CSV table of C-alpha atoms in Angstrom, one decimal:
chain,number,residue,atom,x,y,z
J,1,VAL,CA,20.9,144.1,-42.8
J,2,MET,CA,23.8,144.6,-40.4
J,3,TYR,CA,23.6,145.3,-36.7
J,4,ILE,CA,26.0,147.4,-34.7
J,5,ASP,CA,25.9,147.4,-30.8
J,6,GLN,CA,27.0,150.9,-29.6
J,7,GLY,CA,26.1,150.4,-25.9
J,8,HIS,CA,24.7,154.0,-25.6
J,9,ILE,CA,28.3,155.2,-25.3
J,10,SER,CA,28.8,158.5,-27.2
J,11,GLU,CA,32.0,157.6,-29.0
J,12,GLN,CA,30.5,154.3,-30.1
J,13,VAL,CA,27.2,155.9,-31.2
J,14,THR,CA,29.0,158.3,-33.5
J,15,ALA,CA,31.4,155.5,-34.7
J,16,SER,CA,28.5,153.3,-35.5
J,17,ALA,CA,27.3,155.6,-38.2
J,18,GLU,CA,30.8,155.7,-39.7
J,19,THR,CA,31.0,151.9,-39.5
J,20,ALA,CA,27.7,151.5,-41.4
J,21,ALA,CA,28.7,154.0,-44.0
J,22,ALA,CA,32.1,152.3,-44.5
J,23,ALA,CA,30.3,149.0,-45.0
J,24,GLY,CA,28.3,150.6,-47.8
J,25,CYS,CA,25.0,150.7,-46.1
J,26,ASP,CA,22.3,152.7,-47.9
J,27,GLY,CA,20.4,153.5,-44.7
J,28,LEU,CA,20.7,153.5,-40.9
J,29,ILE,CA,18.2,153.4,-38.1
J,30,ILE,CA,19.7,154.4,-34.8
J,31,CYS,CA,18.8,154.4,-31.1
J,32,ASN,CA,21.2,157.1,-30.0
J,33,SER,CA,21.8,158.3,-26.5
J,34,ALA,CA,22.3,162.1,-26.3
J,35,SER,CA,20.9,164.3,-29.0
J,36,ALA,CA,24.3,166.0,-29.3
J,37,GLU,CA,25.6,162.8,-30.9
J,38,MET,CA,23.3,163.4,-33.8
J,39,THR,CA,25.4,166.2,-35.3
J,40,SER,CA,28.2,163.7,-36.1
J,41,VAL,CA,25.7,161.0,-37.2
J,42,ILE,CA,23.9,163.3,-39.6
J,43,ASN,CA,27.1,164.8,-41.0
J,44,THR,CA,28.3,161.2,-41.7
J,45,CYS,CA,25.0,160.4,-43.4
J,46,ASN,CA,25.2,163.5,-45.5
J,47,GLU,CA,28.8,162.8,-46.5
J,48,TYR,CA,28.0,159.2,-47.5
J,49,LYS,CA,24.5,159.8,-48.8
J,50,MET,CA,23.1,157.3,-46.3
J,51,TYR,CA,19.5,157.8,-45.2
J,52,CYS,CA,18.9,157.8,-41.4
J,53,ALA,CA,16.0,157.6,-39.0
J,54,GLN,CA,16.0,157.5,-35.2
J,55,PHE,CA,13.9,155.2,-33.1
J,56,PHE,CA,13.0,155.6,-29.4
J,57,ARG,CA,14.4,159.1,-29.8
J,58,VAL,CA,13.5,162.5,-31.2
J,59,ILE,CA,15.6,165.7,-31.3
J,60,ASN,CA,14.0,168.4,-29.2
J,61,LYS,CA,13.8,171.7,-31.0
J,62,ASP,CA,14.1,173.8,-27.9
J,63,ALA,CA,16.7,171.8,-26.0
J,64,ASN,CA,18.9,171.0,-29.0
J,65,PRO,CA,18.3,173.8,-31.6
J,66,SER,CA,21.5,173.2,-33.5
J,67,GLU,CA,20.9,169.5,-33.9
J,68,TYR,CA,17.3,170.1,-34.8
J,69,ALA,CA,18.3,172.6,-37.5
J,70,LEU,CA,20.8,170.2,-39.0
J,71,ALA,CA,18.3,167.3,-39.0
J,72,SER,CA,15.7,169.5,-40.6
J,73,SER,CA,17.9,170.7,-43.4
J,74,SER,CA,19.5,167.3,-44.1
J,75,PRO,CA,18.4,165.6,-47.3
J,76,TYR,CA,19.4,162.2,-45.7
J,77,TYR,CA,17.9,162.6,-42.2
J,78,VAL,CA,14.5,161.0,-42.8
J,79,GLY,CA,13.0,161.4,-39.3
J,80,SER,CA,12.1,159.9,-36.0
J,81,VAL,CA,9.8,157.3,-34.5
J,82,HIS,CA,9.2,157.8,-30.8
J,83,GLU,CA,6.7,157.9,-27.9
J,84,ASN,CA,5.4,160.9,-26.0
J,85,GLU,CA,7.8,160.5,-23.2
J,86,ILE,CA,6.4,163.4,-21.2
J,87,ASP,CA,2.9,161.9,-21.2
J,88,ASN,CA,4.4,158.5,-20.3
J,89,GLY,CA,6.1,160.1,-17.3
J,90,ILE,CA,2.9,161.9,-16.2
J,91,ASN,CA,0.9,158.7,-16.5
J,92,LEU,CA,3.3,156.5,-14.5
J,93,VAL,CA,3.7,159.0,-11.6
J,94,THR,CA,-0.1,159.6,-11.5
J,95,ILE,CA,-0.6,155.8,-11.2
J,96,LEU,CA,1.7,155.8,-8.1
J,97,CYS,CA,0.0,158.8,-6.6
J,98,GLU,CA,-3.4,157.2,-7.0
J,99,LYS,CA,-2.1,154.1,-5.3
J,100,GLY,CA,-1.3,156.3,-2.3
J,101,CYS,CA,2.5,156.8,-2.8
J,102,ARG,CA,3.8,160.1,-1.5
J,103,ASN,CA,7.6,159.8,-1.4
J,104,ILE,CA,8.7,158.6,-4.8
J,105,ALA,CA,12.3,157.7,-5.6
J,106,LEU,CA,13.7,157.7,-9.2
J,107,GLU,CA,16.3,155.5,-10.8
J,108,GLY,CA,17.6,156.6,-14.2
J,109,TRP,CA,20.2,154.9,-16.4
J,110,GLU,CA,22.6,157.5,-17.9
J,111,ALA,CA,22.6,161.2,-17.0
J,112,GLY,CA,21.8,163.4,-20.0
J,113,ASP,CA,20.1,160.7,-22.0
J,114,ALA,CA,17.6,162.4,-24.3
J,115,THR,CA,14.7,160.0,-23.5
J,116,PHE,CA,15.3,159.9,-19.8
J,117,LEU,CA,15.2,163.7,-19.6
J,118,LEU,CA,11.8,163.7,-21.3
J,119,ARG,CA,10.5,161.0,-18.9
J,120,TRP,CA,11.8,162.9,-15.9
J,121,GLU,CA,10.1,166.1,-17.1
J,122,GLY,CA,6.9,164.0,-17.3
J,123,TYR,CA,7.4,162.7,-13.7
J,124,LYS,CA,7.9,166.2,-12.4
J,125,GLN,CA,4.8,167.5,-14.3
J,126,GLY,CA,2.8,164.6,-12.9
J,127,ILE,CA,3.8,165.5,-9.4
J,128,ASP,CA,3.0,169.2,-9.9
J,129,GLN,CA,-0.4,168.3,-11.3
J,130,TRP,CA,-1.1,166.0,-8.4
J,131,ASN,CA,0.0,168.5,-5.8
J,132,THR,CA,-2.0,171.3,-7.4
J,133,ALA,CA,-5.1,169.1,-7.3
J,134,HIS,CA,-4.4,167.8,-3.8
J,135,PRO,CA,-2.8,170.7,-1.8
J,136,ASP,CA,-3.4,168.9,1.5
J,137,ASP,CA,-2.0,165.5,0.3
J,138,LYS,CA,1.1,166.4,-1.6
J,139,ALA,CA,3.7,163.9,-3.1
J,140,THR,CA,7.4,164.3,-3.4
J,141,LEU,CA,9.7,163.1,-6.2
J,142,LEU,CA,13.3,162.6,-5.2
J,143,ASP,CA,16.2,163.6,-7.5
J,144,PRO,CA,17.3,160.7,-9.8
J,145,GLN,CA,20.2,158.4,-9.1
J,146,TYR,CA,21.7,156.6,-12.1
J,147,GLY,CA,21.9,152.8,-12.4
J,148,GLY,CA,23.6,152.3,-15.8
J,149,THR,CA,22.2,149.5,-18.0
J,150,THR,CA,23.1,146.3,-16.2
J,151,SER,CA,21.3,144.4,-13.5
J,152,ASP,CA,24.3,144.6,-11.1
J,153,THR,CA,24.4,148.4,-11.3
J,154,GLY,CA,20.7,148.6,-11.2
J,155,ARG,CA,20.6,146.6,-8.0
J,156,ALA,CA,23.4,148.6,-6.3
J,157,THR,CA,21.8,151.9,-7.2
J,158,ALA,CA,18.3,150.8,-6.0
J,159,GLU,CA,19.8,149.6,-2.7
J,160,ALA,CA,21.6,152.9,-2.2
J,161,ILE,CA,18.4,154.9,-3.0
J,162,ILE,CA,16.3,152.9,-0.5
J,163,ASN,CA,19.0,152.9,2.2
J,164,ALA,CA,19.4,156.7,1.9
J,165,ASN,CA,15.6,157.3,1.8
J,166,PRO,CA,14.0,154.7,4.1
J,167,THR,CA,10.6,156.4,4.0
J,168,SER,CA,10.3,156.0,0.2
J,169,ASP,CA,7.1,154.1,-0.7
J,170,ALA,CA,7.6,154.0,-4.5
J,171,LEU,CA,10.4,153.6,-7.0
J,172,ILE,CA,10.3,154.6,-10.6
J,173,VAL,CA,12.9,152.7,-12.7
J,174,ALA,CA,12.9,155.0,-15.7
J,175,GLY,CA,14.1,152.5,-18.2
J,176,GLY,CA,17.5,151.8,-19.9
J,177,GLY,CA,16.4,148.3,-20.9
J,178,GLY,CA,15.0,145.6,-18.6
J,179,ASP,CA,18.2,144.7,-16.9
J,180,VAL,CA,18.2,147.8,-14.7
J,181,LEU,CA,14.7,146.9,-13.5
J,182,VAL,CA,15.6,143.3,-12.8
J,183,GLY,CA,18.4,144.5,-10.6
J,184,ALA,CA,16.2,147.0,-8.8
J,185,LEU,CA,13.5,144.4,-8.1
J,186,ALA,CA,16.2,142.0,-6.7
J,187,ALA,CA,17.4,144.8,-4.4
J,188,ILE,CA,13.9,145.4,-3.1
J,189,GLU,CA,13.4,141.7,-2.6
J,190,SER,CA,16.7,141.3,-0.7
J,191,LEU,CA,15.6,144.1,1.6
J,192,GLY,CA,12.3,142.4,2.3
J,193,LEU,CA,10.3,145.2,0.8
J,194,THR,CA,8.6,143.4,-2.2
J,195,GLY,CA,5.0,144.7,-2.3
J,196,LYS,CA,5.8,147.4,0.2
J,197,ILE,CA,7.5,149.7,-2.3
J,198,ASP,CA,5.4,150.3,-5.4
J,199,VAL,CA,7.5,150.0,-8.6
J,200,VAL,CA,6.6,151.3,-12.0
J,201,SER,CA,8.9,151.3,-15.1
J,202,THR,CA,9.1,151.5,-18.8
J,203,ASP,CA,10.5,148.5,-20.8
J,204,PHE,CA,8.5,145.2,-20.4
J,205,LEU,CA,10.1,142.3,-18.5
J,206,PRO,CA,9.7,138.8,-19.9
J,207,ASP,CA,8.1,137.7,-16.6
J,208,LEU,CA,6.1,140.8,-16.1
J,209,ASP,CA,2.9,138.8,-15.5
J,210,GLN,CA,4.6,137.1,-12.5
J,211,GLN,CA,6.0,140.4,-11.2
J,212,LEU,CA,2.5,142.0,-11.4
J,213,ALA,CA,0.9,139.0,-9.7
J,214,SER,CA,3.4,139.0,-6.8
J,215,GLY,CA,3.1,142.7,-6.3
J,216,ALA,CA,6.8,143.3,-7.2
J,217,MET,CA,5.6,145.5,-10.0
J,218,SER,CA,2.6,147.9,-9.8
J,219,ALA,CA,2.4,149.0,-13.5
J,220,GLU,CA,4.6,149.2,-16.6
J,221,SER,CA,4.5,151.0,-19.9
J,222,GLY,CA,6.2,149.6,-22.9
J,223,GLY,CA,5.4,147.2,-25.7
J,224,HIS,CA,7.0,149.7,-28.1
J,225,TYR,CA,7.5,147.2,-30.9
J,226,ALA,CA,6.7,149.7,-33.5
J,227,ASP,CA,9.6,152.2,-33.2
J,228,PRO,CA,12.4,150.3,-35.0
J,229,LEU,CA,9.9,148.7,-37.4
J,230,PHE,CA,8.5,151.9,-38.6
J,231,ALA,CA,11.9,153.7,-38.6
J,232,PHE,CA,13.1,150.9,-40.9
J,233,MET,CA,10.0,151.4,-43.2
J,234,MET,CA,10.8,155.1,-43.4
J,235,VAL,CA,14.4,154.6,-44.4
J,236,TYR,CA,13.5,151.7,-46.7
J,237,ASN,CA,11.1,153.9,-48.6
J,238,ALA,CA,13.5,156.8,-48.7
J,239,ILE,CA,16.1,154.5,-50.3
J,240,LYS,CA,13.6,153.2,-52.8
J,241,GLY,CA,12.7,156.8,-53.7
J,242,ASN,CA,9.1,156.4,-52.5
J,243,TYR,CA,9.4,159.1,-49.8
J,244,ALA,CA,10.7,162.6,-50.5
J,245,VAL,CA,12.9,163.6,-47.6
J,246,PRO,CA,12.1,167.2,-46.5
J,247,THR,CA,14.9,169.8,-46.1
J,248,ASP,CA,12.8,172.1,-44.0
J,249,GLY,CA,11.8,169.6,-41.4
J,250,PHE,CA,11.6,165.8,-41.0
J,251,LEU,CA,9.1,163.0,-40.8
J,252,GLU,CA,7.8,162.1,-37.4
J,253,ILE,CA,5.7,159.2,-36.0
J,254,ASN,CA,4.5,159.4,-32.4
J,255,PHE,CA,3.7,155.9,-31.2
J,256,PRO,CA,1.4,155.3,-28.2
J,257,TYR,CA,2.7,153.3,-25.3
J,258,ILE,CA,0.9,150.2,-24.0
J,259,TYR,CA,0.2,150.2,-20.3
J,260,VAL,CA,-0.3,147.1,-18.2
J,261,ALA,CA,-1.3,147.0,-14.5
J,262,SER,CA,-2.4,143.4,-14.0
J,263,PRO,CA,-1.6,139.9,-15.0
J,264,GLU,CA,-4.7,139.9,-17.2
J,265,ASP,CA,-3.4,143.0,-19.0
J,266,TYR,CA,-0.1,141.4,-19.7
J,267,ALA,CA,-1.6,138.1,-20.9
J,268,ALA,CA,-3.4,139.9,-23.6
J,269,TYR,CA,-0.2,141.7,-24.6
J,270,ALA,CA,1.9,138.6,-24.5
J,271,LYS,CA,-0.5,136.7,-26.7
J,272,LEU,CA,-0.4,139.3,-29.5
J,273,PHE,CA,3.1,140.8,-29.2
J,274,VAL,CA,5.3,138.1,-27.7
J,275,ASP,CA,3.9,134.7,-28.6
J,276,GLN,CA,3.3,136.0,-32.1
J,277,LEU,CA,4.1,139.2,-34.0
J,278,PRO,CA,1.5,141.9,-34.2
J,279,TYR,CA,1.9,141.9,-38.0
J,280,SER,CA,1.8,139.1,-40.5
J,281,ALA,CA,4.3,138.7,-43.3
J,282,ASP,CA,1.7,139.9,-45.8
J,283,GLU,CA,0.9,142.9,-43.6
J,284,LEU,CA,4.6,143.9,-43.4
J,285,LYS,CA,5.0,143.6,-47.2
J,286,ALA,CA,1.9,145.8,-47.7
J,287,MET,CA,3.2,148.3,-45.1
J,288,GLY,CA,6.4,148.7,-47.2
J,289,ALA,CA,4.2,150.2,-50.0
J,290,LEU,CA,2.2,152.7,-47.9
J,291,SER,CA,2.5,156.4,-48.2
J,292,PHE,CA,4.1,158.1,-45.2
J,293,ASP,CA,0.7,159.4,-44.0
J,294,ASP,CA,-0.8,155.9,-44.2
J,295,LEU,CA,2.3,154.4,-42.5
J,296,LYS,CA,2.0,157.0,-39.7
J,297,ALA,CA,-1.6,156.3,-39.2
J,298,THR,CA,-0.9,152.5,-39.1
J,299,ALA,CA,1.8,153.0,-36.4
J,300,GLU,CA,-0.3,155.4,-34.3
J,301,LYS,CA,-3.2,152.9,-34.0
J,302,LEU,CA,-1.2,149.9,-33.0
J,303,SER,CA,-2.6,148.5,-29.8
J,304,ILE,CA,-3.9,145.3,-28.3
J,305,ALA,CA,-7.3,146.0,-29.6
J,306,ASP,CA,-5.9,146.8,-33.1
J,307,VAL,CA,-4.2,143.5,-33.3
J,308,GLN,CA,-7.2,141.7,-32.1
J,309,ALA,CA,-9.4,143.3,-34.7
J,310,ARG,CA,-6.9,142.5,-37.6
J,311,HIS,CA,-6.2,138.9,-36.5
J,312,ALA,CA,-9.7,138.0,-35.3
J,313,GLY,CA,-10.2,134.3,-35.5
């Protein structure tokens, strides 16, 4: 196994596929940025007969029809493992509305990122649903500002958002890795607003239990351990000849997010996903021999309760 850090920079994303192919890799699992990059990635995979699957990402048929058609027809594009990001967005913004937040700010990471666009769509749908159900108590979602993928840029962006919108009572840090959220929380603390601005995000922090206990975080979705694991299993089985790669579509696994809104929630997650792995070595070996339908079912049932049941005692 070789690892390539492409930093979600378009030129590096497309170059990463070429690097893997040049190194003689049989397969590639990739967390790309914009779906437009997948044209180059898939063409590289086709040229070098290198199997490919995406994780944390899926090509949208309506938004990216050309890329979707290329992925569907490719004998080497195996498929995608991803979450339902629209539902994720709806759930997080609904949590904020139920907590009484009515002027919600939004911090993204990179404009045009495929996953961010889906989450943003979910936030907007959640606001629309709330406002339809509560016409006399409407909420507002501000346009996104982008904080990159570092704590410094995340902090500067959060400070700018709050200073420009002093009546904001909530901040969604859409994701981009935990560093952006770390910076945003530091900005809120420096302004003396910890606990006064409700914060929700996607991508678990290592100290999420403390952030929830202090009121710095209101809720978070994440725990998406499965995406790269199951993308790896899909590509591994394609290489081994165990999975036929369709040329009129692609394989797809939709993984459910884990939501935590209290220190107790996080303690259960940490015990089963952080302090230990949710799968044993024997379970991983057995997973490598599953049919795609069984692999998909295994992925889609992963949860705290699932691990507790499998590892009871």
